[in-house]
Short mmCIF file of C-alpha atoms in Angstrom, two decimals:
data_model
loop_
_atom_site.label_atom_id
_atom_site.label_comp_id
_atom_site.label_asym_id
_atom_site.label_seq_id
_atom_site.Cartn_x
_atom_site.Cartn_y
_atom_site.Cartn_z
CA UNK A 22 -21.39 15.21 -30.40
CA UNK A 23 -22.28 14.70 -26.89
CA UNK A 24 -19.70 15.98 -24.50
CA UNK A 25 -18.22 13.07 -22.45
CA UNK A 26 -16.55 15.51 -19.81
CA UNK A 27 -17.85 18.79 -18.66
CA UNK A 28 -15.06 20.72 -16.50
CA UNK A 29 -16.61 24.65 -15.45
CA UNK A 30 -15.01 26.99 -12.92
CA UNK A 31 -12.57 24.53 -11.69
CA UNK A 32 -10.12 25.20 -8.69
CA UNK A 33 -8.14 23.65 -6.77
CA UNK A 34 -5.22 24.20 -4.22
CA UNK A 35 -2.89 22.55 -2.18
CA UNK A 36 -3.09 24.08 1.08
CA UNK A 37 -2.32 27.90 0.66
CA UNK A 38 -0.75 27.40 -3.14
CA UNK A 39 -4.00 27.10 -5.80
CA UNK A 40 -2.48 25.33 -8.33
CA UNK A 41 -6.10 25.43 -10.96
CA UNK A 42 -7.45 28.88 -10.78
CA UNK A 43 -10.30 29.15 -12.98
CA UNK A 44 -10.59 26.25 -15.47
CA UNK A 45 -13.15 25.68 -17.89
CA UNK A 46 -13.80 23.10 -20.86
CA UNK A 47 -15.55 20.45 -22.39
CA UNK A 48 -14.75 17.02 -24.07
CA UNK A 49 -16.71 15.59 -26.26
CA UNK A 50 -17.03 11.66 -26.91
CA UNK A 51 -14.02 10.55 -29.02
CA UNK A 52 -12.46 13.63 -28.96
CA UNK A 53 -8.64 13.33 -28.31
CA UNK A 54 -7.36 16.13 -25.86
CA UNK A 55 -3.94 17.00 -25.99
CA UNK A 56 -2.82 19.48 -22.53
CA UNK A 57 0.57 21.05 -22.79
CA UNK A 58 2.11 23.30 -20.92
CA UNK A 59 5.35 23.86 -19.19
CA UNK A 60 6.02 22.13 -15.54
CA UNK A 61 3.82 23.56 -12.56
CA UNK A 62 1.57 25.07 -14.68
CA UNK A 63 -1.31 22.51 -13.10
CA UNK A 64 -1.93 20.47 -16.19
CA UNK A 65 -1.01 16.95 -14.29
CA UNK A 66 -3.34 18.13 -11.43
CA UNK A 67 -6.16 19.21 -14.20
CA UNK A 68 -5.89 15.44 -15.20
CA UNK A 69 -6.20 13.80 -11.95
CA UNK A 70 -9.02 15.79 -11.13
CA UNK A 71 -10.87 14.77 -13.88
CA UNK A 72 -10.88 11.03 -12.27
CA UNK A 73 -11.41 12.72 -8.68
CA UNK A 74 -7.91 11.83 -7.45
CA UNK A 75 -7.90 14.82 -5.87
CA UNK A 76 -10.20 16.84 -4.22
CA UNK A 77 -11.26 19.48 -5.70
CA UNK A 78 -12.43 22.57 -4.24
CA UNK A 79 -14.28 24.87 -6.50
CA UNK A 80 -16.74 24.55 -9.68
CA UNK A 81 -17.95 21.18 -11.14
CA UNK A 82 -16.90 18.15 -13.15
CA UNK A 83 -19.21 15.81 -15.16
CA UNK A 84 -18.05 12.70 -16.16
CA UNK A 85 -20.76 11.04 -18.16
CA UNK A 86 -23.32 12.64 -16.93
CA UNK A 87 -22.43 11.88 -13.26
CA UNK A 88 -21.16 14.72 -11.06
CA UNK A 89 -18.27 14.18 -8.81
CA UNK A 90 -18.68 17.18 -6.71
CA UNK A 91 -21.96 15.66 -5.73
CA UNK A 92 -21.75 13.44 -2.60
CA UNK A 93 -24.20 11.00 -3.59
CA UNK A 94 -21.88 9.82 -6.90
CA UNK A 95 -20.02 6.11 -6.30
CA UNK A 96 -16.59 7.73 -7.59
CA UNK A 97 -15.91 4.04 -7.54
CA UNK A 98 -18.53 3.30 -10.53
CA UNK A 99 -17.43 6.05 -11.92
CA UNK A 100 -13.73 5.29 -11.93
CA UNK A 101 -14.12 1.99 -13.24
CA UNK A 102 -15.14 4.05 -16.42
CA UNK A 103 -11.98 6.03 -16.93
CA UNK A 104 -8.75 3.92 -17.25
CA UNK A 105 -5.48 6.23 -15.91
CA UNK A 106 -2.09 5.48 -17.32
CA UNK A 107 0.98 6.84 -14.93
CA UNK A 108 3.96 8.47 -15.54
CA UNK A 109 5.68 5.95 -13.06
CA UNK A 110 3.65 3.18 -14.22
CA UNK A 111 2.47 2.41 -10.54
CA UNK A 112 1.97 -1.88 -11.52
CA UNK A 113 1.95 -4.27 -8.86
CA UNK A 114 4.81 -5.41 -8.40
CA UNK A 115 3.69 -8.27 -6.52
CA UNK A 116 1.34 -10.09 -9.11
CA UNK A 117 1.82 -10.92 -12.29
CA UNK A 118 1.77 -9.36 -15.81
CA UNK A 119 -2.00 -11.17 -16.22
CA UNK A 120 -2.72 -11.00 -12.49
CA UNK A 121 -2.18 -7.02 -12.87
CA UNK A 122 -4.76 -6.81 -15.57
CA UNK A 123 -7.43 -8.97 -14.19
CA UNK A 124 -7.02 -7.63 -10.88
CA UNK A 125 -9.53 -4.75 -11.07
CA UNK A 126 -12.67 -7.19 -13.22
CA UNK A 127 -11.96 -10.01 -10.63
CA UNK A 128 -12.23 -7.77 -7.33
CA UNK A 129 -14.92 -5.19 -8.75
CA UNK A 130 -16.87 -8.91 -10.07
CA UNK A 131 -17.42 -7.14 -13.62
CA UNK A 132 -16.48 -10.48 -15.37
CA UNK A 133 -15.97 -14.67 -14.17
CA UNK A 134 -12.26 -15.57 -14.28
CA UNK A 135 -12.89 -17.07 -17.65
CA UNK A 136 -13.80 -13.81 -18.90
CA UNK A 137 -10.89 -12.06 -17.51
CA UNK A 138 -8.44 -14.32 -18.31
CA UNK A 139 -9.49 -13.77 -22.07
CA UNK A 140 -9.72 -10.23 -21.84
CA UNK A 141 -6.02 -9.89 -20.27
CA UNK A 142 -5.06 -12.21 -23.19
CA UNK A 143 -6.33 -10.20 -25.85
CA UNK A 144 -5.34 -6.74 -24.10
CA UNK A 145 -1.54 -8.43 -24.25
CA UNK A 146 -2.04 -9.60 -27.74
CA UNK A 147 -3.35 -5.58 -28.40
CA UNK A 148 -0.62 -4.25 -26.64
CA UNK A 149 1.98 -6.71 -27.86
CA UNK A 150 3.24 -8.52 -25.00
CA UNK A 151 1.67 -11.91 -25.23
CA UNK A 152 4.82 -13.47 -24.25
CA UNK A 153 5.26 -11.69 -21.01
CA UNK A 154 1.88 -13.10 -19.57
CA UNK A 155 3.62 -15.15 -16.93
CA UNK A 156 6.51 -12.37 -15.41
CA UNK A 157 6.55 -10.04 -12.71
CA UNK A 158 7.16 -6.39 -13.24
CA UNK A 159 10.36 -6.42 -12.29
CA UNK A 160 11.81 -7.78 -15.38
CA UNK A 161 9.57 -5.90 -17.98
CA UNK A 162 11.51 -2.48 -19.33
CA UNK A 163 10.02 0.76 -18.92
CA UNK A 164 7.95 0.34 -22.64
CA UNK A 165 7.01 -2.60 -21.76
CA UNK A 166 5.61 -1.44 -18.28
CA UNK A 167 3.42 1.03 -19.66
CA UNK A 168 1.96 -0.91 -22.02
CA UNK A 169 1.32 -3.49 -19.43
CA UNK A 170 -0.15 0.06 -17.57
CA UNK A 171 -2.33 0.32 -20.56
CA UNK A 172 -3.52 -2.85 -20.84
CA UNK A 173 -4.85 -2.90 -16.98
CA UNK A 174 -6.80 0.31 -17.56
CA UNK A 175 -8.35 -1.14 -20.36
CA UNK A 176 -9.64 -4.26 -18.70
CA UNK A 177 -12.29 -2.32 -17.28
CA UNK A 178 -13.62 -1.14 -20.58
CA UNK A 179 -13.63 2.31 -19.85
CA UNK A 180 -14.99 4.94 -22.04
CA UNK A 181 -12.61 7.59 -21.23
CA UNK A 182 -8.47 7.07 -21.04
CA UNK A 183 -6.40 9.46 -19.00
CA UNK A 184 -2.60 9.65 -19.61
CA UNK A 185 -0.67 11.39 -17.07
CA UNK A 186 2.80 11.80 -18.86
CA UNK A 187 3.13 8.44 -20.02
CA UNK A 188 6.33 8.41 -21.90
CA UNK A 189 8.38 11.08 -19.63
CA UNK A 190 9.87 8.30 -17.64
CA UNK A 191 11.10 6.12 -20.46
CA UNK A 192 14.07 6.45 -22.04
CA UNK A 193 14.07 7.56 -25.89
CA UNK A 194 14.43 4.26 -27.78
CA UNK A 195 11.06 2.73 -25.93
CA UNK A 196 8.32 6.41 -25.96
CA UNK A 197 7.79 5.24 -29.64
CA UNK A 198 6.00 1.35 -28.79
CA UNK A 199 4.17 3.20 -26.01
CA UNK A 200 2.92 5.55 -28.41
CA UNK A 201 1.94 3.20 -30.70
CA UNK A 202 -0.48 1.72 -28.76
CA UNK A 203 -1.97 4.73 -27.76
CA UNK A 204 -2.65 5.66 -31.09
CA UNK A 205 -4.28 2.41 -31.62
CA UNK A 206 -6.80 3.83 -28.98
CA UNK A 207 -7.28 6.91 -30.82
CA UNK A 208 -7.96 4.58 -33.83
CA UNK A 209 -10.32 2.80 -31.83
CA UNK A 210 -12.27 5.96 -31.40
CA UNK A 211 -11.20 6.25 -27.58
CA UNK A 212 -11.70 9.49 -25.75
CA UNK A 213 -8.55 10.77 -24.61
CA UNK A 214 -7.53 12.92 -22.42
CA UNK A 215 -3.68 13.02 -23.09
CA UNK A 216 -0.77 15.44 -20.76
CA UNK A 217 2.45 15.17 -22.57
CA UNK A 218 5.46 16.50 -23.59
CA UNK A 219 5.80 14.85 -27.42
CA UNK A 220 4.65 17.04 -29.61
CA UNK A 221 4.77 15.33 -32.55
CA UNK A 222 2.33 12.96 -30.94
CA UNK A 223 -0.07 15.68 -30.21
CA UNK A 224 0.18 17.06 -33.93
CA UNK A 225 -0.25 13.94 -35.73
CA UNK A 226 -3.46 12.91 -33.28
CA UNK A 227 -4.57 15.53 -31.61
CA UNK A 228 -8.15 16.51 -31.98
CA UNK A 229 -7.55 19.62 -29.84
CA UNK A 230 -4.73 21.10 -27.91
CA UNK A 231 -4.71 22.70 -24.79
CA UNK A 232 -2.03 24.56 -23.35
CA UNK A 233 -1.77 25.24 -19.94
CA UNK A 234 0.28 27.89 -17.93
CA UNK A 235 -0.06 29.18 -14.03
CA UNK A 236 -3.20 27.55 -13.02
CA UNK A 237 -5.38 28.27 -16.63
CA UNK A 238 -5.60 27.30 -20.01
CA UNK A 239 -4.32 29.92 -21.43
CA UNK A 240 -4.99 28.86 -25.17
CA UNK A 241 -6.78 25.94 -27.17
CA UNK A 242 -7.27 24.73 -30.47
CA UNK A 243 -6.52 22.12 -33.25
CA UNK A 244 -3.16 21.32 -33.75
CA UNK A 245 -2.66 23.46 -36.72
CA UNK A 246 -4.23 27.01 -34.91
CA UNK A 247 -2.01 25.98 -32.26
CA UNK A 248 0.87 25.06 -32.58
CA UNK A 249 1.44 26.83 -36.11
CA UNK A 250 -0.47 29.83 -35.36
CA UNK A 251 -0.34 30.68 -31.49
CA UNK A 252 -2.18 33.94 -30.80
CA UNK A 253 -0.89 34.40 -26.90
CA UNK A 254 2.39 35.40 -26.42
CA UNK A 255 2.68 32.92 -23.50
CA UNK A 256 1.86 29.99 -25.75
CA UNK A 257 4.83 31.65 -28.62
CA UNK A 258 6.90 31.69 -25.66
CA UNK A 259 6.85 28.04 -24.48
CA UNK A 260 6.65 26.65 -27.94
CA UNK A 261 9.52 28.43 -28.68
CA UNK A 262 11.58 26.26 -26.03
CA UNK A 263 9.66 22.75 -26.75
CA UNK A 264 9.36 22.59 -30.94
CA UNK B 12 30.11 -33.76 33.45
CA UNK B 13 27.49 -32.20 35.45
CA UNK B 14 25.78 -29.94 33.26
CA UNK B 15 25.02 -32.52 30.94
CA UNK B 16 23.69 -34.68 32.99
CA UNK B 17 21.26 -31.53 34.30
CA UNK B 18 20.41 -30.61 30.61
CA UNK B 19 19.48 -34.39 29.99
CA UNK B 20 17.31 -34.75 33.18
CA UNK B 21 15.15 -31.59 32.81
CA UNK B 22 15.53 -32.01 28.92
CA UNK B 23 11.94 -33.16 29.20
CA UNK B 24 10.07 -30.52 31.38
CA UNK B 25 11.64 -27.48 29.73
CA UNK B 26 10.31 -29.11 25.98
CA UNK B 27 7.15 -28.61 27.79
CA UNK B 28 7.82 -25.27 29.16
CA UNK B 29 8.98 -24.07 25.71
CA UNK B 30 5.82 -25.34 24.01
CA UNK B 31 3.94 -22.72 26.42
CA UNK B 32 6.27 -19.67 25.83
CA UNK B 33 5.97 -20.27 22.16
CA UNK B 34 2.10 -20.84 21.88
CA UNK B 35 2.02 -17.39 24.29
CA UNK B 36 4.22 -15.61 22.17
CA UNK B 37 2.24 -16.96 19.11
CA UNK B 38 -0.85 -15.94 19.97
CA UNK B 39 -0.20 -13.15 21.32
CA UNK B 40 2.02 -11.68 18.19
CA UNK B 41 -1.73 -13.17 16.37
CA UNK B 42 -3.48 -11.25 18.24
CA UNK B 43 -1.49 -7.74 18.42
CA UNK B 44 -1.06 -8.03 14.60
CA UNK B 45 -4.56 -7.79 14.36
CA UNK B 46 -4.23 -4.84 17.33
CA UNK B 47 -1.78 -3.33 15.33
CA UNK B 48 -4.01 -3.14 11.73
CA UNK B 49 -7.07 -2.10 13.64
CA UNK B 50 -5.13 0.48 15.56
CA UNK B 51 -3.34 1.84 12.25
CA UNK B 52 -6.00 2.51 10.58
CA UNK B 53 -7.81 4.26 13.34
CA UNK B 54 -4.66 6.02 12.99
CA UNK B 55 -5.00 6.61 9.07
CA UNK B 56 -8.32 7.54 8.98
CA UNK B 57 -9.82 11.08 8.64
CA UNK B 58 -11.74 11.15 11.96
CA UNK B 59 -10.34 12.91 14.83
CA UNK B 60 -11.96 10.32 17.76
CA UNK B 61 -10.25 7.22 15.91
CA UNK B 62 -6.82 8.92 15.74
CA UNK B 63 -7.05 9.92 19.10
CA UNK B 64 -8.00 6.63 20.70
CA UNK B 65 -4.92 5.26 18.61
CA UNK B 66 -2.47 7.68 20.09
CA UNK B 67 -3.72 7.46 23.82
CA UNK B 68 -2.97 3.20 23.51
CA UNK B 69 0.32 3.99 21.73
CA UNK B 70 1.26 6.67 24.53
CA UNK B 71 -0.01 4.52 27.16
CA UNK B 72 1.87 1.14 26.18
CA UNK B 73 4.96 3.09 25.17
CA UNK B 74 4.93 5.23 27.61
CA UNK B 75 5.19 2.80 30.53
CA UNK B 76 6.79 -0.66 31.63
CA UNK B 77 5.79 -3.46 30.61
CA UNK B 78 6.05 -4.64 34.57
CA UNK B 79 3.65 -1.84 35.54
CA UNK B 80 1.24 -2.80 32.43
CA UNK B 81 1.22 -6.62 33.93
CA UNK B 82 0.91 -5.67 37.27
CA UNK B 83 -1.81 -3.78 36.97
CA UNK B 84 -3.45 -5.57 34.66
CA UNK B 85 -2.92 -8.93 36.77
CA UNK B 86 -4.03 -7.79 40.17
CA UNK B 87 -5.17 -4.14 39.48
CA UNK B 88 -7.87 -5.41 37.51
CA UNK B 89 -9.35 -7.96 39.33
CA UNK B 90 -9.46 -5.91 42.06
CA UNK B 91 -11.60 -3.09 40.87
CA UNK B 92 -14.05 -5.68 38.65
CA UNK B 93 -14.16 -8.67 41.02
CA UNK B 94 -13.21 -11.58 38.87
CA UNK B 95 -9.95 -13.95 38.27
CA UNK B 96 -7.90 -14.35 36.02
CA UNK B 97 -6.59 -17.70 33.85
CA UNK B 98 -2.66 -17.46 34.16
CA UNK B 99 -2.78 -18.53 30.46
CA UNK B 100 -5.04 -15.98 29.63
CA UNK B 101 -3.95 -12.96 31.31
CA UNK B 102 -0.42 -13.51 29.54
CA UNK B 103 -2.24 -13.37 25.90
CA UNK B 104 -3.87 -10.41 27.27
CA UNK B 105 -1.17 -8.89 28.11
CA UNK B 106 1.64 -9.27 25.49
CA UNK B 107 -0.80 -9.13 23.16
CA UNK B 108 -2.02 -5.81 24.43
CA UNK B 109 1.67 -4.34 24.63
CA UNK B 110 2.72 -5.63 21.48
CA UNK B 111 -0.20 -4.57 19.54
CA UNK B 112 1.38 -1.14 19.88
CA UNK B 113 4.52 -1.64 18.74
CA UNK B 114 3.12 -3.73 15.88
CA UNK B 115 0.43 -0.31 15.15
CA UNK B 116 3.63 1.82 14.69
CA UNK B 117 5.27 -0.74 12.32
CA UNK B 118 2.88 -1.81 10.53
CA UNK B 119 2.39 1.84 9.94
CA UNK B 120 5.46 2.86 8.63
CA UNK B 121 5.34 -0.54 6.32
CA UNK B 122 2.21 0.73 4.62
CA UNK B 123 3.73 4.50 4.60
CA UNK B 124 6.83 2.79 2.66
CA UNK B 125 4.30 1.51 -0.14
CA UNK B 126 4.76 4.10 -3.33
CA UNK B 127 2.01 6.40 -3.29
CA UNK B 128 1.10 5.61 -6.69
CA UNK B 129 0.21 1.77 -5.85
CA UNK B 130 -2.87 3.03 -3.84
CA UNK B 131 -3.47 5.73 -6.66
CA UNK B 132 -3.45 3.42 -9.48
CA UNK B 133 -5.71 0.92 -7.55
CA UNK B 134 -8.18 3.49 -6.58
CA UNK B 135 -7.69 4.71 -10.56
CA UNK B 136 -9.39 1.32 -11.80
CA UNK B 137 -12.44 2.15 -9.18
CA UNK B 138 -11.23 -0.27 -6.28
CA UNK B 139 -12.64 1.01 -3.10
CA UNK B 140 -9.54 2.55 -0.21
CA UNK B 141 -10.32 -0.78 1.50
CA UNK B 142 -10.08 -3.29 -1.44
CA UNK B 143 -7.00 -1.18 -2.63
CA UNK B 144 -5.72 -1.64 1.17
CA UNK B 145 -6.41 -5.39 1.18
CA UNK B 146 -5.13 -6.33 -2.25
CA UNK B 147 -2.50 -4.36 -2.82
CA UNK B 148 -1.14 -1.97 -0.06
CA UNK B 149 -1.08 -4.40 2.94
CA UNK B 150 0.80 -7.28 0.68
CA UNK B 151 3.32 -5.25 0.02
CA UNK B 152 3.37 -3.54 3.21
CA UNK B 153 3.39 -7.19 4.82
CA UNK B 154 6.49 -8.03 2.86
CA UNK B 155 8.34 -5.30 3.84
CA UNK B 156 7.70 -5.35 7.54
CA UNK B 157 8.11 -9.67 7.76
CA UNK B 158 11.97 -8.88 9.56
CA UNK B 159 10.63 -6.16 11.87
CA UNK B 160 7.37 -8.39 12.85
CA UNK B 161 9.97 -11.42 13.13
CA UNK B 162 12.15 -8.71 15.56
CA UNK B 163 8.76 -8.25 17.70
CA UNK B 164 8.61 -11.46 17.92
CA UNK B 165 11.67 -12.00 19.31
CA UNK B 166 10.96 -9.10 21.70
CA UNK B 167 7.56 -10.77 22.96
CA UNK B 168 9.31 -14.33 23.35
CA UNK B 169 11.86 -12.79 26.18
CA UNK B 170 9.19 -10.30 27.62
CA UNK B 171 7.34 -13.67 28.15
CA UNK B 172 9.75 -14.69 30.79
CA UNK B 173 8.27 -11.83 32.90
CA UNK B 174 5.42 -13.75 33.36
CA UNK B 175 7.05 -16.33 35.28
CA UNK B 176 6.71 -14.24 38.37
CA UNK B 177 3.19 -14.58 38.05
CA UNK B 178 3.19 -18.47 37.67
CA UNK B 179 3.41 -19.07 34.18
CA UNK B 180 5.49 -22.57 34.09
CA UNK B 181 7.09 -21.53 30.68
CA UNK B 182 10.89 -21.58 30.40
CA UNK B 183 12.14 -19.39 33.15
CA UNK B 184 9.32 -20.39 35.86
CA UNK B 185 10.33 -23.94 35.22
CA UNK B 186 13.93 -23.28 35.83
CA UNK B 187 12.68 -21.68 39.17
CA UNK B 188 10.95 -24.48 40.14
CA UNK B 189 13.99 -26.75 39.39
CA UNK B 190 16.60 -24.41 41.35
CA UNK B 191 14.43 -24.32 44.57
CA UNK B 192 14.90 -27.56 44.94
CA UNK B 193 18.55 -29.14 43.27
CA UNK B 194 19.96 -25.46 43.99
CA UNK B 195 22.00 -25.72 40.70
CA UNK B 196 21.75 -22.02 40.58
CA UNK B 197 25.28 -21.76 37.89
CA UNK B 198 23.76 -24.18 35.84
CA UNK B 199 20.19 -24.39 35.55
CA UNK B 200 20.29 -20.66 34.88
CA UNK B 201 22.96 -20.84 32.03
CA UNK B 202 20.60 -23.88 30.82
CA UNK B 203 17.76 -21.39 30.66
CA UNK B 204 20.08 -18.68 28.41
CA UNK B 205 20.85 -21.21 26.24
CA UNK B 206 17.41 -22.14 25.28
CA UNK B 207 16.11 -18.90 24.34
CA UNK B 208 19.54 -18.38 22.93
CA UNK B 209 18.76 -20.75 20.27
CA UNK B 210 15.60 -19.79 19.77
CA UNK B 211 16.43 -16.39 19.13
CA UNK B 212 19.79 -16.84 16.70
CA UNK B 213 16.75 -19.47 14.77
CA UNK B 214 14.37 -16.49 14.32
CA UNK B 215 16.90 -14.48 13.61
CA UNK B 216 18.29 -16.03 10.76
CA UNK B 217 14.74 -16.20 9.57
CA UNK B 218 13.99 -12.64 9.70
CA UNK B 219 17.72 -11.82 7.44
CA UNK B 220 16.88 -15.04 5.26
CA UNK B 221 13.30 -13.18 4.42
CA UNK B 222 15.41 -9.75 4.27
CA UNK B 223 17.09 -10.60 1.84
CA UNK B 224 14.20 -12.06 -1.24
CA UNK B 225 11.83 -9.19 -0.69
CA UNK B 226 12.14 -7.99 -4.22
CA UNK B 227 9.72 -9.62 -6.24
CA UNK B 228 10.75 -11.66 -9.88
CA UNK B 229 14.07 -11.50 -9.47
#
């Protein structure tokens, strides 16, 4: 299968403290990635790279076939083709549940109102909020913000899905709805580029797992090979503490 | 009792000197706003020459009074370029110019109070910096500064009154005008107070009206 994200030599620091030191894979289209690892090991940074959120500074990325080291690539075109789902959420909180998800198609003039307004209807319907339509923010809980989150990435119809931690800010009883949807992606035959801490979400879906530690991957693989059969110590270590 | 009978006989000129410290103040606050975005992101941005011109107009406002800066600007000006100025506009000119700094620096730390992660997220869905600035930093940033811009306001209205000295008839130049000639000096003076007074306590009930709904949905 073609690969949908090519990611060679990266590095990247902030200021004096390189927080990627050498990282290297490739995604293909489809494929659902999986990057664990324990806090500071870079694996948050490795994903916002990947939509040029930050600056990188070493080795190249290719995003579907454009390169975002290169200075002549509209990282604007290309962001509108991966949707980025927040630990924190990040909605507006001064628009609307429907105003938040046609936001991006309305000001980028991908679709007519008409169009929008249908697409944030079935995106709610999707993500199963169609009663919310009409509410600010404010008065969704923290499931039902991130599936709102969700939704407004996916009004762009992007071919790629980033998820930055999406369930470490909710409390227990709502990760599972959040999930949910996500794995209706993966059913959907999304590419997926997934940093999380729920295992049992990165078993059951998972095409591949990397795990991350001090700035590389230190060892990937299905599921299974993983997180059944880790070969680095490293890897034995931090499973240890998480499983 | 006397001072009524003052307040009702000048009750007519000062409605016309208020309309003039009002439309000053109003256009000038219009005008330093848009100062005060220009100037913040010149401020923001990633070259050195913007950032610099911002901080020499921020230094130079701040860093003197607002006396010198009319002074200078009323007959230092003129002087060195040959031309006169329009009482009306030189005031625009300069409140506008000397508010449009202190409008940069708060309009600046209403954007800086914006979460992070509201730019990030726009930028995310492939909205340009200035289309995420327009749509969804500066609202919020806009909501959030409303009492301070309200405060400014209030600041500009009474550093209006300067201008009096230069022959602006608003409120204190007409009360100037009045006293040279019925000498009510307790009176008309007390008069003057209590109209910017009122206008004040007005604006700022406003500004802790607005203070208090800036949470959205709830």
């Amino acid at each position: 299968m073609a690969s949908k994200i090519i990611v060679k030599n990266l590095i990247k620091s902030f200021g004096k403290l390189e927080v990627l030191k050498d990282v290297s894979t490739e995604i293909a289209e489809g494929e659902v990635v999986v990057v664990i690892g324990p806090s500071g090991s870079g694996k948050s940074t490795f994903l916002r790279c990947l939509n040029s959120l930050e600056e990188i500074n070493g080795g190249t990325i290719i995003v579907d076939g454009y390169d975002l080291t290169d200075k002549k690539t509209d990282l604007n075109k290309v962001r509108q083709n991966i949707g980025m789902v927040f630990q924190h959420f990040n909605l507006f909180p001064h628009k609307t549940v429907k105003e938040n998800i046609m936001l991006a198609p309305l000001t980028l003039k991908t679709m007519s109102r008409e169009e929008a307004s249908a697409k944030a209807d079935e995106l709610l319907r999707q993500v199963g909020l169609s009663d919310k339509t009409n509410i600010y923010p404010a008065q969704l809980s923290g499931g039902q913000k991130q599936r709102v989150a969700i939704a407004r990435s996916l009004a762009m119809n992007p071919d790629v899905m980033l998820f930055d931690e999406p369930t470490s800010a909710l409390d227990p009883e709502m990760v599972g709805e959040v999930l949910n949807v996500m794995k209706d992606l993966v059913r959907m035959g999304m590419t997926m580029v997934v940093v999380t801490h729920e295992m049992g979400f990165a078993r059951e879906v998972g095409d591949r797992i990397l795990f991350m530690d001090g700035g590389y991957i230190v060892e990937e693989g299905t599921p299974d090979q993983l997180l059944n059969h880790p070969r680095e110590p490293r890897t034995v270590d931090f499973l240890s503490k998480v499983l | 009792m006397k001072f009524f009978e003052l307040f009702y006989k000048y009750l007519p000129t000062y409605l016309d000197a208020m309309v003039i410290t009002i439309e000053v103040t109003l256009m000038s606050l219009t005008i330093a706003t848009v100062l005060g975005i220009i100037f913040c992101l010149f401020k923001l941005s990633k070259f050195k020459l913007l950032q610099f011109l911002s901080d020499t107009y921020l230094s130079i406002i701040r860093g003197t009074p607002l006396v010198v800066q009319i002074l200078f600007i009323f007959f230092g000006l003129p002087m060195a370029f040959g031309f006169k100025w329009q009482i009306m506009v030189v005031s625009v000119v300069i409140l506008s110019l000397n508010a449009g700094a202190y409008m940069t620096e708060l309009i600046r730390g209403g954007i800086e109070a914006v979460d992070k992660g509201q730019m990030e997220a726009a930028r995310s869905l492939g909205l340009s910096y200035g289309q995420a600035m327009r749509k969804i930093v500066l609202p919020q940033a806009v909501r959030t500064m409303l009492p301070s811009i309200i405060n400014q306001f209030i600041v500009t209205l009474k550093d209006s009154s300067l201008l009096s000295f230069f022959g602006l008839r608003e409120l204190v130049q007409n009360t100037r005008i009045i006293v040279s000639n019925n000498m009510e000096y307790f009176i008309m003076y007390a008069i003057v107070g209590i109209y910017y007074w009122v206008i004040v306590s007005i604006l700022t009930a406003a500004a802790k009206m607005i203070e208090k709904r800036t949470t959205y949905g709830k």
